[in-house]
PDB file of C-alpha atoms in Angstrom:
ATOM      1  CA  MET A1189      11.771  37.997 -85.811  1.00 80.00           C
ATOM      2  CA  SER A1190       9.674  40.189 -83.514  1.00 93.00           C
ATOM      3  CA  ILE A1191       9.993  43.974 -83.282  1.00 95.00           C
ATOM      4  CA  ARG A1192      11.419  43.602 -79.760  1.00 95.00           C
ATOM      5  CA  LEU A1193      14.081  41.108 -80.767  1.00 95.00           C
ATOM      6  CA  ALA A1194      15.006  42.954 -83.970  1.00 96.00           C
ATOM      7  CA  MET A1195      15.618  46.130 -81.994  1.00 97.00           C
ATOM      8  CA  ARG A1196      17.614  44.258 -79.391  1.00 96.00           C
ATOM      9  CA  ARG A1197      19.731  42.521 -82.019  1.00 97.00           C
ATOM     10  CA  ALA A1198      20.624  45.939 -83.426  1.00 97.00           C
ATOM     11  CA  ALA A1199      21.268  47.460 -79.990  1.00 98.00           C
ATOM     12  CA  ARG A1200      23.704  44.644 -79.145  1.00 98.00           C
ATOM     13  CA  ARG A1201      26.102  46.120 -81.692  1.00 98.00           C
ATOM     14  CA  ALA A1202      26.293  49.434 -79.806  1.00 98.00           C
ATOM     15  CA  PRO A1203      29.366  48.496 -77.709  1.00 98.00           C
ATOM     16  CA  ALA A1204      31.438  48.537 -80.901  1.00 97.00           C
ATOM     17  CA  LEU A1205      31.047  52.342 -80.840  1.00 97.00           C
ATOM     18  CA  LEU A1206      30.661  52.805 -77.061  1.00 97.00           C
ATOM     19  CA  ARG A1207      33.925  50.985 -76.393  1.00 96.00           C
ATOM     20  CA  ASP A1208      35.111  51.781 -72.847  1.00 96.00           C
ATOM     21  CA  ALA A1209      31.851  53.637 -72.052  1.00 97.00           C
ATOM     22  CA  ALA A1210      29.718  50.475 -72.468  1.00 97.00           C
ATOM     23  CA  PRO A1211      30.179  49.257 -68.843  1.00 98.00           C
ATOM     24  CA  ARG A1212      29.211  52.693 -67.528  1.00 98.00           C
ATOM     25  CA  VAL A1213      26.011  52.630 -69.563  1.00 98.00           C
ATOM     26  CA  GLY A1214      25.193  49.229 -68.067  1.00 98.00           C
ATOM     27  CA  GLU A1215      25.897  50.505 -64.561  1.00 98.00           C
ATOM     28  CA  PHE A1216      23.609  53.478 -65.143  1.00 98.00           C
ATOM     29  CA  LEU A1217      20.734  51.198 -66.176  1.00 98.00           C
ATOM     30  CA  GLU A1218      21.381  48.916 -63.193  1.00 98.00           C
ATOM     31  CA  SER A1219      21.206  51.944 -60.878  1.00 98.00           C
ATOM     32  CA  LEU A1220      17.593  52.469 -61.916  1.00 98.00           C
ATOM     33  CA  ALA A1221      16.432  49.088 -60.563  1.00 98.00           C
ATOM     34  CA  GLN A1222      14.115  49.359 -57.575  1.00 98.00           C
ATOM     35  CA  PRO A1223      13.594  46.927 -54.651  1.00 97.00           C
ATOM     36  CA  ASP A1224      10.146  45.905 -55.977  1.00 97.00           C
ATOM     37  CA  GLY A1225      11.635  44.685 -59.280  1.00 98.00           C
ATOM     38  CA  GLY A1226      10.689  47.661 -61.413  1.00 98.00           C
ATOM     39  CA  PHE A1227      12.876  50.447 -62.754  1.00 98.00           C
ATOM     40  CA  ARG A1228      12.703  54.124 -61.888  1.00 97.00           C
ATOM     41  CA  GLY A1229      11.736  56.615 -64.533  1.00 95.00           C
ATOM     42  CA  ARG A1230      11.948  60.392 -64.243  1.00 93.00           C
ATOM     43  CA  ALA A1231      10.233  60.349 -60.852  1.00 92.00           C
ATOM     44  CA  ASP A1232      10.712  58.312 -57.703  1.00 92.00           C
ATOM     45  CA  GLY A1233       9.442  54.737 -57.656  1.00 95.00           C
ATOM     46  CA  SER A1234       9.061  52.044 -60.265  1.00 97.00           C
ATOM     47  CA  ASP A1235       7.445  52.772 -63.609  1.00 98.00           C
ATOM     48  CA  LEU A1236       6.310  50.018 -65.993  1.00 98.00           C
ATOM     49  CA  TYR A1237       7.155  52.069 -69.084  1.00 98.00           C
ATOM     50  CA  TYR A1238      10.755  52.741 -68.016  1.00 98.00           C
ATOM     51  CA  THR A1239      11.124  49.175 -66.715  1.00 98.00           C
ATOM     52  CA  ALA A1240      10.585  47.891 -70.255  1.00 98.00           C
ATOM     53  CA  PHE A1241      13.373  50.108 -71.591  1.00 98.00           C
ATOM     54  CA  GLY A1242      15.679  49.336 -68.696  1.00 98.00           C
ATOM     55  CA  LEU A1243      15.429  45.610 -69.325  1.00 98.00           C
ATOM     56  CA  SER A1244      15.887  46.069 -73.064  1.00 98.00           C
ATOM     57  CA  GLY A1245      19.045  48.069 -72.470  1.00 98.00           C
ATOM     58  CA  LEU A1246      20.534  45.615 -70.006  1.00 98.00           C
ATOM     59  CA  LEU A1247      19.811  42.655 -72.246  1.00 98.00           C
ATOM     60  CA  ALA A1248      21.328  44.436 -75.238  1.00 98.00           C
ATOM     61  CA  LEU A1249      24.501  44.990 -73.211  1.00 98.00           C
ATOM     62  CA  GLY A1250      24.566  41.390 -71.999  1.00 97.00           C
ATOM     63  CA  ARG A1251      24.080  42.329 -68.346  1.00 97.00           C
ATOM     64  CA  GLU A1252      21.994  40.287 -65.940  1.00 94.00           C
ATOM     65  CA  PHE A1253      19.220  41.481 -63.604  1.00 97.00           C
ATOM     66  CA  ASP A1254      17.012  39.964 -60.921  1.00 97.00           C
ATOM     67  CA  ARG A1255      14.512  38.179 -63.147  1.00 97.00           C
ATOM     68  CA  ALA A1256      12.479  36.827 -60.244  1.00 98.00           C
ATOM     69  CA  ALA A1257      12.034  40.331 -58.810  1.00 98.00           C
ATOM     70  CA  VAL A1258      11.006  41.722 -62.199  1.00 98.00           C
ATOM     71  CA  ALA A1259       8.537  38.854 -62.643  1.00 98.00           C
ATOM     72  CA  ARG A1260       6.940  39.636 -59.277  1.00 98.00           C
ATOM     73  CA  TYR A1261       6.651  43.281 -60.321  1.00 98.00           C
ATOM     74  CA  ALA A1262       5.040  42.348 -63.649  1.00 97.00           C
ATOM     75  CA  ARG A1263       2.562  39.987 -61.957  1.00 96.00           C
ATOM     76  CA  GLY A1264       1.268  42.932 -59.967  1.00 96.00           C
ATOM     77  CA  PHE A1265      -0.346  44.292 -63.141  1.00 96.00           C
ATOM     78  CA  GLY A1266      -2.474  41.196 -63.648  1.00 94.00           C
ATOM     79  CA  ALA A1267      -3.862  41.052 -67.162  1.00 94.00           C
ATOM     80  CA  GLY A1268      -3.314  44.770 -67.635  1.00 93.00           C
ATOM     81  CA  GLU A1269      -6.629  45.966 -66.263  1.00 93.00           C
ATOM     82  CA  GLY A1270      -6.737  49.723 -66.601  1.00 91.00           C
ATOM     83  CA  LEU A1271      -3.589  49.982 -68.739  1.00 95.00           C
ATOM     84  CA  ASP A1272      -3.542  51.855 -72.004  1.00 96.00           C
ATOM     85  CA  LEU A1273      -2.108  50.368 -75.169  1.00 96.00           C
ATOM     86  CA  ALA A1274       1.411  51.696 -74.559  1.00 97.00           C
ATOM     87  CA  HIS A1275       1.541  50.208 -71.083  1.00 97.00           C
ATOM     88  CA  LEU A1276       0.002  46.925 -72.251  1.00 97.00           C
ATOM     89  CA  ALA A1277       2.881  46.735 -74.718  1.00 98.00           C
ATOM     90  CA  CYS A1278       5.344  47.375 -71.910  1.00 98.00           C
ATOM     91  CA  LEU A1279       3.745  44.664 -69.786  1.00 98.00           C
ATOM     92  CA  ALA A1280       4.010  42.124 -72.589  1.00 97.00           C
ATOM     93  CA  ARG A1281       7.616  43.132 -73.252  1.00 98.00           C
ATOM     94  CA  VAL A1282       8.643  42.970 -69.604  1.00 98.00           C
ATOM     95  CA  ALA A1283       7.017  39.533 -69.194  1.00 97.00           C
ATOM     96  CA  ALA A1284       8.872  38.246 -72.240  1.00 97.00           C
ATOM     97  CA  ASP A1285      12.194  39.736 -71.133  1.00 97.00           C
ATOM     98  CA  CYS A1286      12.114  38.400 -67.606  1.00 97.00           C
ATOM     99  CA  GLY A1287      10.862  34.954 -68.633  1.00 95.00           C
ATOM    100  CA  LEU A1288       7.494  35.268 -66.933  1.00 95.00           C
ATOM    101  CA  GLN A1289       5.324  32.466 -68.234  1.00 91.00           C
ATOM    102  CA  LEU A1290       1.793  33.752 -68.752  1.00 92.00           C
ATOM    103  CA  ASP A1291      -0.908  31.111 -68.991  1.00 92.00           C
ATOM    104  CA  ASP A1292      -3.333  31.039 -71.896  1.00 94.00           C
ATOM    105  CA  ALA A1293      -6.083  32.742 -69.933  1.00 94.00           C
ATOM    106  CA  MET A1294      -3.806  35.648 -69.083  1.00 94.00           C
ATOM    107  CA  ARG A1295      -2.604  35.981 -72.682  1.00 95.00           C
ATOM    108  CA  ASP A1296      -6.189  35.869 -73.957  1.00 96.00           C
ATOM    109  CA  ALA A1297      -7.231  38.537 -71.475  1.00 96.00           C
ATOM    110  CA  ILE A1298      -4.449  40.906 -72.529  1.00 96.00           C
ATOM    111  CA  LEU A1299      -5.091  40.320 -76.228  1.00 96.00           C
ATOM    112  CA  ALA A1300      -8.815  40.870 -75.707  1.00 95.00           C
ATOM    113  CA  ARG A1301      -7.987  44.343 -74.450  1.00 95.00           C
ATOM    114  CA  VAL A1302      -5.855  44.952 -77.507  1.00 96.00           C
ATOM    115  CA  ALA A1303      -8.585  43.609 -79.816  1.00 95.00           C
ATOM    116  CA  GLY A1304     -10.977  46.090 -78.211  1.00 95.00           C
ATOM    117  CA  LEU A1305      -8.831  48.848 -79.672  1.00 96.00           C
ATOM    118  CA  ARG A1306      -9.113  47.582 -83.241  1.00 97.00           C
ATOM    119  CA  ALA A1307     -10.314  50.397 -85.478  1.00 97.00           C
ATOM    120  CA  ALA A1308     -12.878  50.083 -88.245  1.00 97.00           C
ATOM    121  CA  ASP A1309     -10.109  50.307 -90.922  1.00 96.00           C
ATOM    122  CA  GLY A1310      -8.266  47.308 -89.479  1.00 97.00           C
ATOM    123  CA  GLY A1311      -5.636  49.308 -87.610  1.00 97.00           C
ATOM    124  CA  PHE A1312      -5.411  49.979 -83.872  1.00 97.00           C
ATOM    125  CA  GLY A1313      -6.355  53.159 -82.097  1.00 93.00           C
ATOM    126  CA  SER A1314      -5.943  54.518 -78.603  1.00 87.00           C
ATOM    127  CA  ALA A1315      -9.621  54.136 -77.659  1.00 89.00           C
ATOM    128  CA  PRO A1316     -12.380  51.657 -78.566  1.00 91.00           C
ATOM    129  CA  GLY A1317     -14.603  52.452 -81.529  1.00 91.00           C
ATOM    130  CA  ALA A1318     -12.102  54.490 -83.543  1.00 92.00           C
ATOM    131  CA  ALA A1319     -12.742  54.771 -87.257  1.00 94.00           C
ATOM    132  CA  ARG A1320      -9.041  54.883 -88.141  1.00 95.00           C
ATOM    133  CA  GLY A1321      -6.012  53.388 -86.444  1.00 96.00           C
ATOM    134  CA  THR A1322      -2.707  55.154 -85.830  1.00 97.00           C
ATOM    135  CA  ALA A1323       0.829  54.240 -86.814  1.00 97.00           C
ATOM    136  CA  TYR A1324       1.835  54.137 -83.165  1.00 97.00           C
ATOM    137  CA  GLY A1325      -1.163  51.938 -82.352  1.00 97.00           C
ATOM    138  CA  ALA A1326      -0.210  49.475 -85.104  1.00 97.00           C
ATOM    139  CA  PHE A1327       3.388  49.337 -83.859  1.00 98.00           C
ATOM    140  CA  LEU A1328       2.340  48.715 -80.247  1.00 98.00           C
ATOM    141  CA  ALA A1329      -0.384  46.206 -80.994  1.00 98.00           C
ATOM    142  CA  LEU A1330       1.778  44.136 -83.340  1.00 98.00           C
ATOM    143  CA  GLY A1331       4.506  44.071 -80.709  1.00 98.00           C
ATOM    144  CA  ILE A1332       2.063  42.778 -78.104  1.00 98.00           C
ATOM    145  CA  PHE A1333       0.917  39.928 -80.328  1.00 97.00           C
ATOM    146  CA  GLN A1334       4.507  39.004 -81.070  1.00 97.00           C
ATOM    147  CA  ASP A1335       5.647  39.152 -77.454  1.00 97.00           C
ATOM    148  CA  LEU A1336       2.733  36.957 -76.380  1.00 96.00           C
ATOM    149  CA  GLY A1337       3.487  34.422 -79.114  1.00 95.00           C
ATOM    150  CA  ARG A1338       0.310  34.968 -81.117  1.00 95.00           C
ATOM    151  CA  GLU A1339      -0.328  35.883 -84.750  1.00 94.00           C
ATOM    152  CA  VAL A1340      -2.102  39.148 -85.367  1.00 95.00           C
ATOM    153  CA  SER A1341      -5.339  38.638 -87.248  1.00 94.00           C
ATOM    154  CA  GLY A1342      -6.261  40.658 -90.312  1.00 96.00           C
ATOM    155  CA  ALA A1343      -2.673  41.395 -91.340  1.00 97.00           C
ATOM    156  CA  ALA A1344      -3.741  42.566 -94.796  1.00 97.00           C
ATOM    157  CA  ALA A1345      -6.184  45.064 -93.283  1.00 97.00           C
ATOM    158  CA  LEU A1346      -3.480  46.280 -90.891  1.00 98.00           C
ATOM    159  CA  ILE A1347      -1.125  46.850 -93.809  1.00 98.00           C
ATOM    160  CA  ALA A1348      -3.803  48.768 -95.687  1.00 97.00           C
ATOM    161  CA  ALA A1349      -4.571  50.840 -92.596  1.00 97.00           C
ATOM    162  CA  CYS A1350      -0.919  51.787 -92.257  1.00 97.00           C
ATOM    163  CA  LEU A1351      -0.637  52.748 -95.913  1.00 97.00           C
ATOM    164  CA  GLY A1352      -3.738  54.874 -95.474  1.00 96.00           C
ATOM    165  CA  LEU A1353      -1.782  57.091 -93.085  1.00 97.00           C
ATOM    166  CA  ARG A1354       0.548  58.433 -95.763  1.00 97.00           C
ATOM    167  CA  ALA A1355       0.822  62.214 -95.689  1.00 97.00           C
ATOM    168  CA  GLU A1356       0.879  64.509 -98.709  1.00 95.00           C
ATOM    169  CA  ASP A1357       4.619  65.134 -98.388  1.00 95.00           C
ATOM    170  CA  GLY A1358       5.562  61.426 -98.580  1.00 95.00           C
ATOM    171  CA  GLY A1359       5.866  60.676 -94.877  1.00 97.00           C
ATOM    172  CA  PHE A1360       3.277  59.125 -92.575  1.00 97.00           C
ATOM    173  CA  GLY A1361       1.098  60.718 -89.924  1.00 95.00           C
ATOM    174  CA  ASN A1362      -0.799  59.285 -87.017  1.00 92.00           C
ATOM    175  CA  GLU A1363      -4.027  60.335 -88.710  1.00 88.00           C
ATOM    176  CA  PRO A1364      -5.032  60.096 -92.385  1.00 90.00           C
ATOM    177  CA  GLY A1365      -5.025  63.144 -94.619  1.00 88.00           C
ATOM    178  CA  ARG A1366      -2.099  64.926 -92.989  1.00 92.00           C
ATOM    179  CA  ARG A1367      -0.274  67.471 -95.127  1.00 94.00           C
ATOM    180  CA  ALA A1368       3.062  66.735 -93.413  1.00 96.00           C
ATOM    181  CA  GLY A1369       4.390  63.504 -91.970  1.00 97.00           C
ATOM    182  CA  ALA A1370       6.110  62.977 -88.622  1.00 98.00           C
ATOM    183  CA  THR A1371       9.299  61.008 -88.115  1.00 98.00           C
ATOM    184  CA  PRO A1372       8.088  58.752 -85.268  1.00 98.00           C
ATOM    185  CA  ALA A1373       4.844  57.944 -87.121  1.00 98.00           C
ATOM    186  CA  THR A1374       6.719  57.249 -90.352  1.00 98.00           C
ATOM    187  CA  ALA A1375       9.221  55.037 -88.548  1.00 98.00           C
ATOM    188  CA  ALA A1376       6.417  53.134 -86.793  1.00 98.00           C
ATOM    189  CA  ALA A1377       4.526  52.575 -90.055  1.00 97.00           C
ATOM    190  CA  LEU A1378       7.599  51.412 -91.969  1.00 97.00           C
ATOM    191  CA  THR A1379       8.584  49.052 -89.137  1.00 97.00           C
ATOM    192  CA  VAL A1380       5.109  47.489 -89.111  1.00 97.00           C
ATOM    193  CA  LEU A1381       5.121  47.117 -92.882  1.00 96.00           C
ATOM    194  CA  ALA A1382       8.525  45.420 -92.758  1.00 95.00           C
ATOM    195  CA  GLU A1383       7.379  43.051 -90.003  1.00 96.00           C
ATOM    196  CA  LEU A1384       4.318  42.077 -92.040  1.00 96.00           C
ATOM    197  CA  GLY A1385       6.337  41.562 -95.207  1.00 95.00           C
ATOM    198  CA  ALA A1386       5.009  44.589 -97.087  1.00 95.00           C
ATOM    199  CA  PRO A1387       7.429  46.749 -99.100  1.00 92.00           C
ATOM    200  CA  ALA A1388       8.072  50.256 -97.884  1.00 90.00           C
ATOM    201  CA  PRO A1389       7.080  53.089-100.242  1.00 92.00           C
ATOM    202  CA  PRO A1390      10.428  54.370-101.625  1.00 91.00           C
ATOM    203  CA  GLU A1391       9.386  57.973-101.167  1.00 94.00           C
ATOM    204  CA  ALA A1392       8.804  57.347 -97.463  1.00 95.00           C
ATOM    205  CA  CYS A1393      12.413  56.155 -97.014  1.00 94.00           C
ATOM    206  CA  ALA A1394      13.635  59.245 -98.908  1.00 94.00           C
ATOM    207  CA  TRP A1395      11.376  61.397 -96.717  1.00 96.00           C
ATOM    208  CA  LEU A1396      12.864  59.885 -93.544  1.00 96.00           C
ATOM    209  CA  CYS A1397      16.459  60.436 -94.761  1.00 95.00           C
ATOM    210  CA  ALA A1398      15.597  64.097 -95.407  1.00 95.00           C
ATOM    211  CA  ARG A1399      14.646  64.572 -91.770  1.00 97.00           C
ATOM    212  CA  CYS A1400      18.294  64.152 -90.733  1.00 97.00           C
ATOM    213  CA  ASP A1401      20.144  67.324 -89.823  1.00 97.00           C
ATOM    214  CA  SER A1402      23.449  67.936 -91.589  1.00 95.00           C
ATOM    215  CA  GLU A1403      25.158  67.816 -88.187  1.00 96.00           C
ATOM    216  CA  GLY A1404      23.374  64.619 -87.160  1.00 97.00           C
ATOM    217  CA  GLY A1405      20.124  63.594 -85.516  1.00 98.00           C
ATOM    218  CA  PHE A1406      16.596  63.403 -86.948  1.00 98.00           C
ATOM    219  CA  TYR A1407      13.877  65.984 -86.370  1.00 98.00           C
ATOM    220  CA  ALA A1408      10.485  64.751 -85.178  1.00 98.00           C
ATOM    221  CA  VAL A1409       8.533  67.213 -87.336  1.00 96.00           C
ATOM    222  CA  ALA A1410       9.251  70.189 -89.572  1.00 90.00           C
ATOM    223  CA  GLY A1411      10.008  73.182 -87.434  1.00 92.00           C
ATOM    224  CA  ALA A1412      11.162  71.211 -84.367  1.00 96.00           C
ATOM    225  CA  PRO A1413      13.825  73.268 -82.553  1.00 96.00           C
ATOM    226  CA  VAL A1414      16.350  70.421 -82.300  1.00 98.00           C
ATOM    227  CA  PRO A1415      16.686  66.793 -83.372  1.00 98.00           C
ATOM    228  CA  ASP A1416      15.847  64.176 -80.761  1.00 98.00           C
ATOM    229  CA  LEU A1417      17.104  60.740 -79.883  1.00 98.00           C
ATOM    230  CA  LEU A1418      13.736  58.951 -80.151  1.00 98.00           C
ATOM    231  CA  SER A1419      13.237  60.187 -83.715  1.00 98.00           C
ATOM    232  CA  THR A1420      16.838  59.400 -84.595  1.00 98.00           C
ATOM    233  CA  ALA A1421      16.799  55.832 -83.264  1.00 98.00           C
ATOM    234  CA  THR A1422      13.388  54.901 -84.672  1.00 98.00           C
ATOM    235  CA  ALA A1423      14.197  56.448 -88.059  1.00 98.00           C
ATOM    236  CA  LEU A1424      17.473  54.524 -88.306  1.00 98.00           C
ATOM    237  CA  HIS A1425      15.730  51.308 -87.293  1.00 97.00           C
ATOM    238  CA  ALA A1426      12.956  51.788 -89.844  1.00 96.00           C
ATOM    239  CA  LEU A1427      15.422  52.615 -92.604  1.00 96.00           C
ATOM    240  CA  ALA A1428      17.513  49.563 -91.786  1.00 95.00           C
ATOM    241  CA  SER A1429      14.398  47.400 -91.668  1.00 92.00           C
ATOM    242  CA  ALA A1430      13.464  48.670 -95.127  1.00 91.00           C
ATOM    243  CA  GLY A1431      16.937  47.863 -96.438  1.00 91.00           C
ATOM    244  CA  ALA A1432      17.976  51.479 -96.944  1.00 91.00           C
ATOM    245  CA  ALA A1433      21.653  52.426 -96.796  1.00 90.00           C
ATOM    246  CA  LEU A1434      22.760  54.547 -93.846  1.00 94.00           C
ATOM    247  CA  ASP A1435      26.117  55.672 -95.214  1.00 94.00           C
ATOM    248  CA  ARG A1436      25.148  59.299 -95.718  1.00 93.00           C
ATOM    249  CA  VAL A1437      23.925  59.810 -92.166  1.00 95.00           C
ATOM    250  CA  ARG A1438      26.331  57.497 -90.328  1.00 96.00           C
ATOM    251  CA  GLU A1439      29.132  59.825 -89.255  1.00 97.00           C
ATOM    252  CA  PRO A1440      27.062  62.863 -88.243  1.00 97.00           C
ATOM    253  CA  CYS A1441      24.581  60.694 -86.354  1.00 98.00           C
ATOM    254  CA  VAL A1442      27.334  58.960 -84.403  1.00 98.00           C
ATOM    255  CA  GLU A1443      28.585  62.379 -83.340  1.00 98.00           C
ATOM    256  CA  TYR A1444      25.049  63.479 -82.499  1.00 98.00           C
ATOM    257  CA  VAL A1445      24.356  60.494 -80.255  1.00 98.00           C
ATOM    258  CA  ASP A1446      27.744  60.908 -78.584  1.00 98.00           C
ATOM    259  CA  SER A1447      26.874  64.550 -77.780  1.00 98.00           C
ATOM    260  CA  LEU A1448      23.915  63.345 -75.673  1.00 98.00           C
ATOM    261  CA  TRP A1449      25.961  60.992 -73.497  1.00 98.00           C
ATOM    262  CA  SER A1450      26.624  61.856 -69.871  1.00 97.00           C
ATOM    263  CA  PRO A1451      29.610  60.647 -67.851  1.00 96.00           C
ATOM    264  CA  ARG A1452      26.985  59.292 -65.434  1.00 96.00           C
ATOM    265  CA  GLY A1453      26.374  56.610 -68.074  1.00 97.00           C
ATOM    266  CA  GLY A1454      22.965  57.533 -69.485  1.00 98.00           C
ATOM    267  CA  PHE A1455      21.796  59.563 -72.457  1.00 98.00           C
ATOM    268  CA  ARG A1456      19.675  62.691 -72.728  1.00 98.00           C
ATOM    269  CA  GLY A1457      16.736  62.801 -75.107  1.00 97.00           C
ATOM    270  CA  HIS A1458      17.903  65.915 -76.969  1.00 98.00           C
ATOM    271  CA  ALA A1459      20.206  68.882 -76.597  1.00 97.00           C
ATOM    272  CA  LEU A1460      17.703  70.835 -74.485  1.00 96.00           C
ATOM    273  CA  ASP A1461      17.033  67.956 -72.072  1.00 96.00           C
ATOM    274  CA  ASP A1462      19.040  67.613 -68.856  1.00 94.00           C
ATOM    275  CA  ALA A1463      17.485  64.376 -67.554  1.00 96.00           C
ATOM    276  CA  LEU A1464      18.769  60.849 -68.095  1.00 97.00           C
ATOM    277  CA  ASP A1465      16.492  57.842 -68.265  1.00 97.00           C
ATOM    278  CA  SER A1466      16.280  54.240 -69.459  1.00 98.00           C
ATOM    279  CA  GLU A1467      14.118  55.065 -72.478  1.00 98.00           C
ATOM    280  CA  TYR A1468      16.561  57.421 -74.160  1.00 98.00           C
ATOM    281  CA  THR A1469      19.512  55.307 -73.088  1.00 98.00           C
ATOM    282  CA  PHE A1470      18.014  52.344 -74.918  1.00 98.00           C
ATOM    283  CA  TYR A1471      17.319  54.551 -77.959  1.00 98.00           C
ATOM    284  CA  ALA A1472      20.978  55.540 -77.923  1.00 98.00           C
ATOM    285  CA  LEU A1473      21.952  51.858 -77.945  1.00 98.00           C
ATOM    286  CA  LEU A1474      19.546  51.201 -80.807  1.00 98.00           C
ATOM    287  CA  ALA A1475      20.885  54.096 -82.847  1.00 98.00           C
ATOM    288  CA  LEU A1476      24.524  53.254 -82.226  1.00 98.00           C
ATOM    289  CA  GLY A1477      23.852  49.633 -83.041  1.00 98.00           C
ATOM    290  CA  HIS A1478      22.569  50.530 -86.488  1.00 98.00           C
ATOM    291  CA  LEU A1479      25.324  53.070 -87.000  1.00 97.00           C
ATOM    292  CA  SER A1480      28.041  50.560 -86.130  1.00 95.00           C
ATOM    293  CA  SER A1481      27.297  48.318 -89.111  1.00 75.00           C
TER     294      SER A1481
END
């Protein structure tokens, strides 16, 4: 199962905890749809990045959207000319979610751009010619291959590149040789390893669990002022993918995610954030889905 579908399968369980709030979350996501088929982000107008999360959230909640309009919006990006790796991943995800059938030439053109970001160690970086790939790059690139229905080449080298990002404290960083790991990078690395059938280092799972605050929520890095929803959702997903038990963090994390919900239907990214958007709303669904099990 692809990264995209595994996350969606988990997020579909969120209504078990949302209960009567689930329709309001769906209505919030629907309110972000724009006339051109995209979804609004934190500024006016459609944004490809937030469109990907908006569709993921609606599909997780079983709500429909104008697939033809979204397909027209996605076609406007062609083969992703000028897009960075993160937005190429969003384009591939949006095309898959709205049922846009890309021909082989279009798929090859997108994957050629991804291949151009292959690092010398077998991972994927943010720019051509990198010596070492990043955990985030591996996560995004693998997702693109999966969403376009292609096998990633050099899987063994990609696994080795991810393992080479382990930090001294047991987590993973986005660069090799880090003294301290970061939660999003560790979650990305563990998710890639699980997708490629490689076992997760036990100490990395223990490291992730230790990033959870006693009152719920995961910190991105040591010294972060507050936990955040991105780190929380991706950590829970990575731990679940690695087969780790979530019993110890379940109750406080449910309360943490609930504290970020707005009666308007969306979720804030963290306690110091006042904005609502599709990205953090999907991360809330992902977190709650794992916590509902």
